[in-house]
Amino acid sequence: MNPVPAGALRAALYDWECEHVAGRRDQDVGFYAGLASSPGTRILELACGTGRVGVPLAERVPGSRVVGLDHDRHMLARAARRAAASPGAGRVALVQADMRAFAFARPFDVVAVAYNSLQLLTGAGDAAACLAAAGACLSPGGVLALEVTSYAPATGGTADHRSAVAGEPLGRGTVCGLSVELVGGFDHDPGLGLTHYHRRWTLQRPREPAFVLGDTVALRSFDEATLDGLAAGVGLEPGERQTRGRSLLYTARRPRRPATARR
Ligand SMILES: C[S@@+](CC[C@H](N)C(=O)[O-])C[C@H]1O[C@@H](n2cnc3c(N)ncnc32)[C@H](O)[C@@H]1O
C-alpha cells in the first residue's frame, strides 16, 4: 500500500523530475529577478507549482512581495514549505486559483509564467484568457514575462512515443521513500500545434510490489508572433526577448500611458 497521498506524490515527483531529469533548478530565476529589481516590487507568478521560481525570486529581489498562484493544492503545499524555509518567508503568499480566470485588487509590477506553464493551456481561448487576466492586473509599465519551449523534433515530423516510452529510463532515484524509475517520450503533431509527453513511472517501496503510474502531458506550441498577437490583444507592447536553446524567454509591457493618451 502507498501511504503517500497520490496528489502529494505527484507534486514530489514533479520536483524530482524537474531537478534530476529536466535539469531545471534555478537557472531561469535571474531572468525574472532582472525584471523586478526595484525594492518593493510586486510579483505575481502564475502556475507557481512548488515555488521553484517564486520563492528564490522573493529572496533575490529585496523587499519584493511575491504571490504564487496555482490550481493544485498539493503543489501549493510544497511551495508553502519551501517558502517557510526561505529567507524570503513572510514576503511570499500563495493562492489557489485557475490562471485562466483570476483578479487581484492591487496591481503587480511583474506577472511571470515560468517554464512551460502557459503551454499547459491547450483549450481554445485558454491562453488568451490567461493573458487577459494577467494583463488586467499589471500596473502601468508592468511586465508580463514567460517562457515557452519548442518540443518539436529537431528533424521535423512526428516522433514515435511508443518506442520512447519503452526505451531507456530518463532517470532513476528515490522520492518519498519510494524507488522511482521514469520512462517517457514525446510525440509532436505540427498540424495541431500540440506535443504530448507520455510518462510511465515505476515506483516501489522496499519489500513491496512495484506499481506503475502513467500519464500524458499535453503542451501547446507558441511561437513569438502568436505571443505578440495575444499580448497586443490585451494592450501590451513588445518587450525584451531571449532565446536559450529551444526556449524563448518572452516579455511584453503595459504602456505607462494608455494608447489614446499618447496621441
Ligand atoms: C510545469 S509546472 C511549473 C511550475 C513552476 N512554475 C516551475 O517553473 O517550476 C506547471 C504548473 O501549472 C499548474 N497549472 C496547470 N494548469 C493550471 C491552471 N489552469 N491554473 C493554475 N495552475 C495551473 C500546475 O498545477 C503546475 O503546478
PDB file of N, CA, C and O in Angstrom, residues 168-202:
ATOM      1  N   GLU A 168      15.047   3.396 -22.847  1.00  0.00           N
ATOM      2  CA  GLU A 168      15.903   3.619 -21.676  1.00  0.00           C
ATOM      3  C   GLU A 168      15.240   4.585 -20.694  1.00  0.00           C
ATOM      4  O   GLU A 168      14.647   5.579 -21.120  1.00  0.00           O
ATOM      5  N   PRO A 169      15.335   4.339 -19.391  1.00  0.00           N
ATOM      6  CA  PRO A 169      14.765   5.291 -18.431  1.00  0.00           C
ATOM      7  C   PRO A 169      15.385   6.679 -18.568  1.00  0.00           C
ATOM      8  O   PRO A 169      16.571   6.812 -18.848  1.00  0.00           O
ATOM      9  N   LEU A 170      14.546   7.689 -18.376  1.00  0.00           N
ATOM     10  CA  LEU A 170      15.045   9.067 -18.355  1.00  0.00           C
ATOM     11  C   LEU A 170      15.755   9.349 -17.039  1.00  0.00           C
ATOM     12  O   LEU A 170      16.582  10.252 -16.946  1.00  0.00           O
ATOM     13  N   GLY A 171      15.356   8.620 -16.002  1.00  0.00           N
ATOM     14  CA  GLY A 171      16.013   8.823 -14.719  1.00  0.00           C
ATOM     15  C   GLY A 171      15.565   7.779 -13.703  1.00  0.00           C
ATOM     16  O   GLY A 171      14.526   7.131 -13.868  1.00  0.00           O
ATOM     17  N   ARG A 172      16.400   7.617 -12.667  1.00  0.00           N
ATOM     18  CA  ARG A 172      16.070   6.726 -11.542  1.00  0.00           C
ATOM     19  C   ARG A 172      16.447   7.454 -10.265  1.00  0.00           C
ATOM     20  O   ARG A 172      17.440   8.193 -10.253  1.00  0.00           O
ATOM     21  N   GLY A 173      15.672   7.250  -9.225  1.00  0.00           N
ATOM     22  CA  GLY A 173      16.012   7.904  -7.966  1.00  0.00           C
ATOM     23  C   GLY A 173      15.103   7.441  -6.849  1.00  0.00           C
ATOM     24  O   GLY A 173      14.472   6.369  -6.940  1.00  0.00           O
ATOM     25  N   THR A 174      15.018   8.257  -5.804  1.00  0.00           N
ATOM     26  CA  THR A 174      14.176   7.944  -4.650  1.00  0.00           C
ATOM     27  C   THR A 174      13.335   9.171  -4.325  1.00  0.00           C
ATOM     28  O   THR A 174      13.866  10.285  -4.224  1.00  0.00           O
ATOM     29  N   VAL A 175      12.028   8.970  -4.205  1.00  0.00           N
ATOM     30  CA  VAL A 175      11.105  10.070  -3.900  1.00  0.00           C
ATOM     31  C   VAL A 175      10.130   9.578  -2.826  1.00  0.00           C
ATOM     32  O   VAL A 175       9.505   8.519  -3.000  1.00  0.00           O
ATOM     33  N   CYS A 176       9.999  10.309  -1.748  1.00  0.00           N
ATOM     34  CA  CYS A 176       9.095   9.948  -0.649  1.00  0.00           C
ATOM     35  C   CYS A 176       9.329   8.504  -0.180  1.00  0.00           C
ATOM     36  O   CYS A 176       8.375   7.763   0.101  1.00  0.00           O
ATOM     37  N   GLY A 177      10.582   8.071  -0.144  1.00  0.00           N
ATOM     38  CA  GLY A 177      10.901   6.724   0.319  1.00  0.00           C
ATOM     39  C   GLY A 177      10.637   5.640  -0.704  1.00  0.00           C
ATOM     40  O   GLY A 177      10.788   4.453  -0.403  1.00  0.00           O
ATOM     41  N   LEU A 178      10.222   6.012  -1.901  1.00  0.00           N
ATOM     42  CA  LEU A 178       9.958   5.039  -2.967  1.00  0.00           C
ATOM     43  C   LEU A 178      11.086   5.098  -3.987  1.00  0.00           C
ATOM     44  O   LEU A 178      11.557   6.195  -4.326  1.00  0.00           O
ATOM     45  N   SER A 179      11.492   3.936  -4.483  1.00  0.00           N
ATOM     46  CA  SER A 179      12.411   3.980  -5.616  1.00  0.00           C
ATOM     47  C   SER A 179      11.585   4.302  -6.863  1.00  0.00           C
ATOM     48  O   SER A 179      10.432   3.869  -7.001  1.00  0.00           O
ATOM     49  N   VAL A 180      12.159   5.118  -7.736  1.00  0.00           N
ATOM     50  CA  VAL A 180      11.428   5.656  -8.883  1.00  0.00           C
ATOM     51  C   VAL A 180      12.218   5.400 -10.152  1.00  0.00           C
ATOM     52  O   VAL A 180      13.435   5.591 -10.172  1.00  0.00           O
ATOM     53  N   GLU A 181      11.519   4.969 -11.167  1.00  0.00           N
ATOM     54  CA  GLU A 181      12.128   4.923 -12.499  1.00  0.00           C
ATOM     55  C   GLU A 181      11.156   5.590 -13.457  1.00  0.00           C
ATOM     56  O   GLU A 181       9.961   5.285 -13.459  1.00  0.00           O
ATOM     57  N   LEU A 182      11.664   6.511 -14.246  1.00  0.00           N
ATOM     58  CA  LEU A 182      10.803   7.231 -15.199  1.00  0.00           C
ATOM     59  C   LEU A 182      11.222   6.902 -16.624  1.00  0.00           C
ATOM     60  O   LEU A 182      12.389   7.044 -16.991  1.00  0.00           O
ATOM     61  N   VAL A 183      10.230   6.458 -17.389  1.00  0.00           N
ATOM     62  CA  VAL A 183      10.439   6.254 -18.821  1.00  0.00           C
ATOM     63  C   VAL A 183       9.464   7.189 -19.517  1.00  0.00           C
ATOM     64  O   VAL A 183       8.317   7.343 -19.077  1.00  0.00           O
ATOM     65  N   GLY A 184       9.907   7.855 -20.556  1.00  0.00           N
ATOM     66  CA  GLY A 184       8.991   8.799 -21.198  1.00  0.00           C
ATOM     67  C   GLY A 184       9.395   9.117 -22.612  1.00  0.00           C
ATOM     68  O   GLY A 184      10.511   8.809 -23.038  1.00  0.00           O
ATOM     69  N   GLY A 185       8.474   9.700 -23.339  1.00  0.00           N
ATOM     70  CA  GLY A 185       8.777  10.100 -24.709  1.00  0.00           C
ATOM     71  C   GLY A 185       7.762  11.117 -25.206  1.00  0.00           C
ATOM     72  O   GLY A 185       6.673  11.256 -24.641  1.00  0.00           O
ATOM     73  N   PHE A 186       8.144  11.835 -26.244  1.00  0.00           N
ATOM     74  CA  PHE A 186       7.312  12.897 -26.804  1.00  0.00           C
ATOM     75  C   PHE A 186       6.754  12.473 -28.153  1.00  0.00           C
ATOM     76  O   PHE A 186       7.428  11.769 -28.913  1.00  0.00           O
ATOM     77  N   ASP A 187       5.526  12.895 -28.459  1.00  0.00           N
ATOM     78  CA  ASP A 187       5.152  12.918 -29.869  1.00  0.00           C
ATOM     79  C   ASP A 187       4.594  14.288 -30.168  1.00  0.00           C
ATOM     80  O   ASP A 187       4.013  14.948 -29.305  1.00  0.00           O
ATOM     81  N   HIS A 188       4.850  14.712 -31.369  1.00  0.00           N
ATOM     82  CA  HIS A 188       4.547  16.093 -31.736  1.00  0.00           C
ATOM     83  C   HIS A 188       3.662  16.105 -32.956  1.00  0.00           C
ATOM     84  O   HIS A 188       3.941  15.420 -33.935  1.00  0.00           O
ATOM     85  N   ASP A 189       2.561  16.858 -32.871  1.00  0.00           N
ATOM     86  CA  ASP A 189       1.658  16.985 -34.008  1.00  0.00           C
ATOM     87  C   ASP A 189       1.740  18.423 -34.515  1.00  0.00           C
ATOM     88  O   ASP A 189       1.124  19.329 -33.943  1.00  0.00           O
ATOM     89  N   PRO A 190       2.514  18.645 -35.584  1.00  0.00           N
ATOM     90  CA  PRO A 190       2.690  20.029 -36.046  1.00  0.00           C
ATOM     91  C   PRO A 190       1.381  20.635 -36.517  1.00  0.00           C
ATOM     92  O   PRO A 190       1.178  21.850 -36.386  1.00  0.00           O
ATOM     93  N   GLY A 191       0.476  19.800 -37.058  1.00  0.00           N
ATOM     94  CA  GLY A 191      -0.814  20.312 -37.549  1.00  0.00           C
ATOM     95  C   GLY A 191      -1.638  20.911 -36.425  1.00  0.00           C
ATOM     96  O   GLY A 191      -2.208  22.004 -36.556  1.00  0.00           O
ATOM     97  N   LEU A 192      -1.700  20.211 -35.313  1.00  0.00           N
ATOM     98  CA  LEU A 192      -2.489  20.696 -34.171  1.00  0.00           C
ATOM     99  C   LEU A 192      -1.687  21.675 -33.315  1.00  0.00           C
ATOM    100  O   LEU A 192      -2.244  22.351 -32.449  1.00  0.00           O
ATOM    101  N   GLY A 193      -0.370  21.714 -33.520  1.00  0.00           N
ATOM    102  CA  GLY A 193       0.478  22.554 -32.668  1.00  0.00           C
ATOM    103  C   GLY A 193       0.524  22.024 -31.248  1.00  0.00           C
ATOM    104  O   GLY A 193       0.587  22.792 -30.283  1.00  0.00           O
ATOM    105  N   LEU A 194       0.484  20.700 -31.109  1.00  0.00           N
ATOM    106  CA  LEU A 194       0.484  20.081 -29.782  1.00  0.00           C
ATOM    107  C   LEU A 194       1.591  19.040 -29.679  1.00  0.00           C
ATOM    108  O   LEU A 194       1.854  18.301 -30.637  1.00  0.00           O
ATOM    109  N   THR A 195       2.218  19.008 -28.512  1.00  0.00           N
ATOM    110  CA  THR A 195       3.163  17.943 -28.192  1.00  0.00           C
ATOM    111  C   THR A 195       2.579  17.173 -27.020  1.00  0.00           C
ATOM    112  O   THR A 195       2.003  17.776 -26.105  1.00  0.00           O
ATOM    113  N   HIS A 196       2.697  15.855 -27.065  1.00  0.00           N
ATOM    114  CA  HIS A 196       2.281  15.036 -25.921  1.00  0.00           C
ATOM    115  C   HIS A 196       3.520  14.389 -25.316  1.00  0.00           C
ATOM    116  O   HIS A 196       4.315  13.777 -26.028  1.00  0.00           O
ATOM    117  N   TYR A 197       3.651  14.577 -24.016  1.00  0.00           N
ATOM    118  CA  TYR A 197       4.764  13.987 -23.276  1.00  0.00           C
ATOM    119  C   TYR A 197       4.173  12.828 -22.481  1.00  0.00           C
ATOM    120  O   TYR A 197       3.392  13.034 -21.554  1.00  0.00           O
ATOM    121  N   HIS A 198       4.526  11.629 -22.875  1.00  0.00           N
ATOM    122  CA  HIS A 198       3.982  10.418 -22.251  1.00  0.00           C
ATOM    123  C   HIS A 198       4.977   9.929 -21.204  1.00  0.00           C
ATOM    124  O   HIS A 198       6.175   9.796 -21.493  1.00  0.00           O
ATOM    125  N   ARG A 199       4.463   9.674 -20.013  1.00  0.00           N
ATOM    126  CA  ARG A 199       5.366   9.228 -18.929  1.00  0.00           C
ATOM    127  C   ARG A 199       4.867   7.915 -18.336  1.00  0.00           C
ATOM    128  O   ARG A 199       3.642   7.696 -18.214  1.00  0.00           O
ATOM    129  N   ARG A 200       5.811   7.088 -17.938  1.00  0.00           N
ATOM    130  CA  ARG A 200       5.454   5.902 -17.154  1.00  0.00           C
ATOM    131  C   ARG A 200       6.408   5.836 -15.972  1.00  0.00           C
ATOM    132  O   ARG A 200       7.624   5.746 -16.134  1.00  0.00           O
ATOM    133  N   TRP A 201       5.796   5.965 -14.800  1.00  0.00           N
ATOM    134  CA  TRP A 201       6.579   5.940 -13.563  1.00  0.00           C
ATOM    135  C   TRP A 201       6.446   4.543 -12.944  1.00  0.00           C
ATOM    136  O   TRP A 201       5.322   4.079 -12.735  1.00  0.00           O
ATOM    137  N   THR A 202       7.555   3.918 -12.629  1.00  0.00           N
ATOM    138  CA  THR A 202       7.507   2.664 -11.871  1.00  0.00           C
ATOM    139  C   THR A 202       8.042   2.974 -10.484  1.00  0.00           C
ATOM    140  O   THR A 202       9.158   3.485 -10.336  1.00  0.00           O
TER     141      THR A 202
END
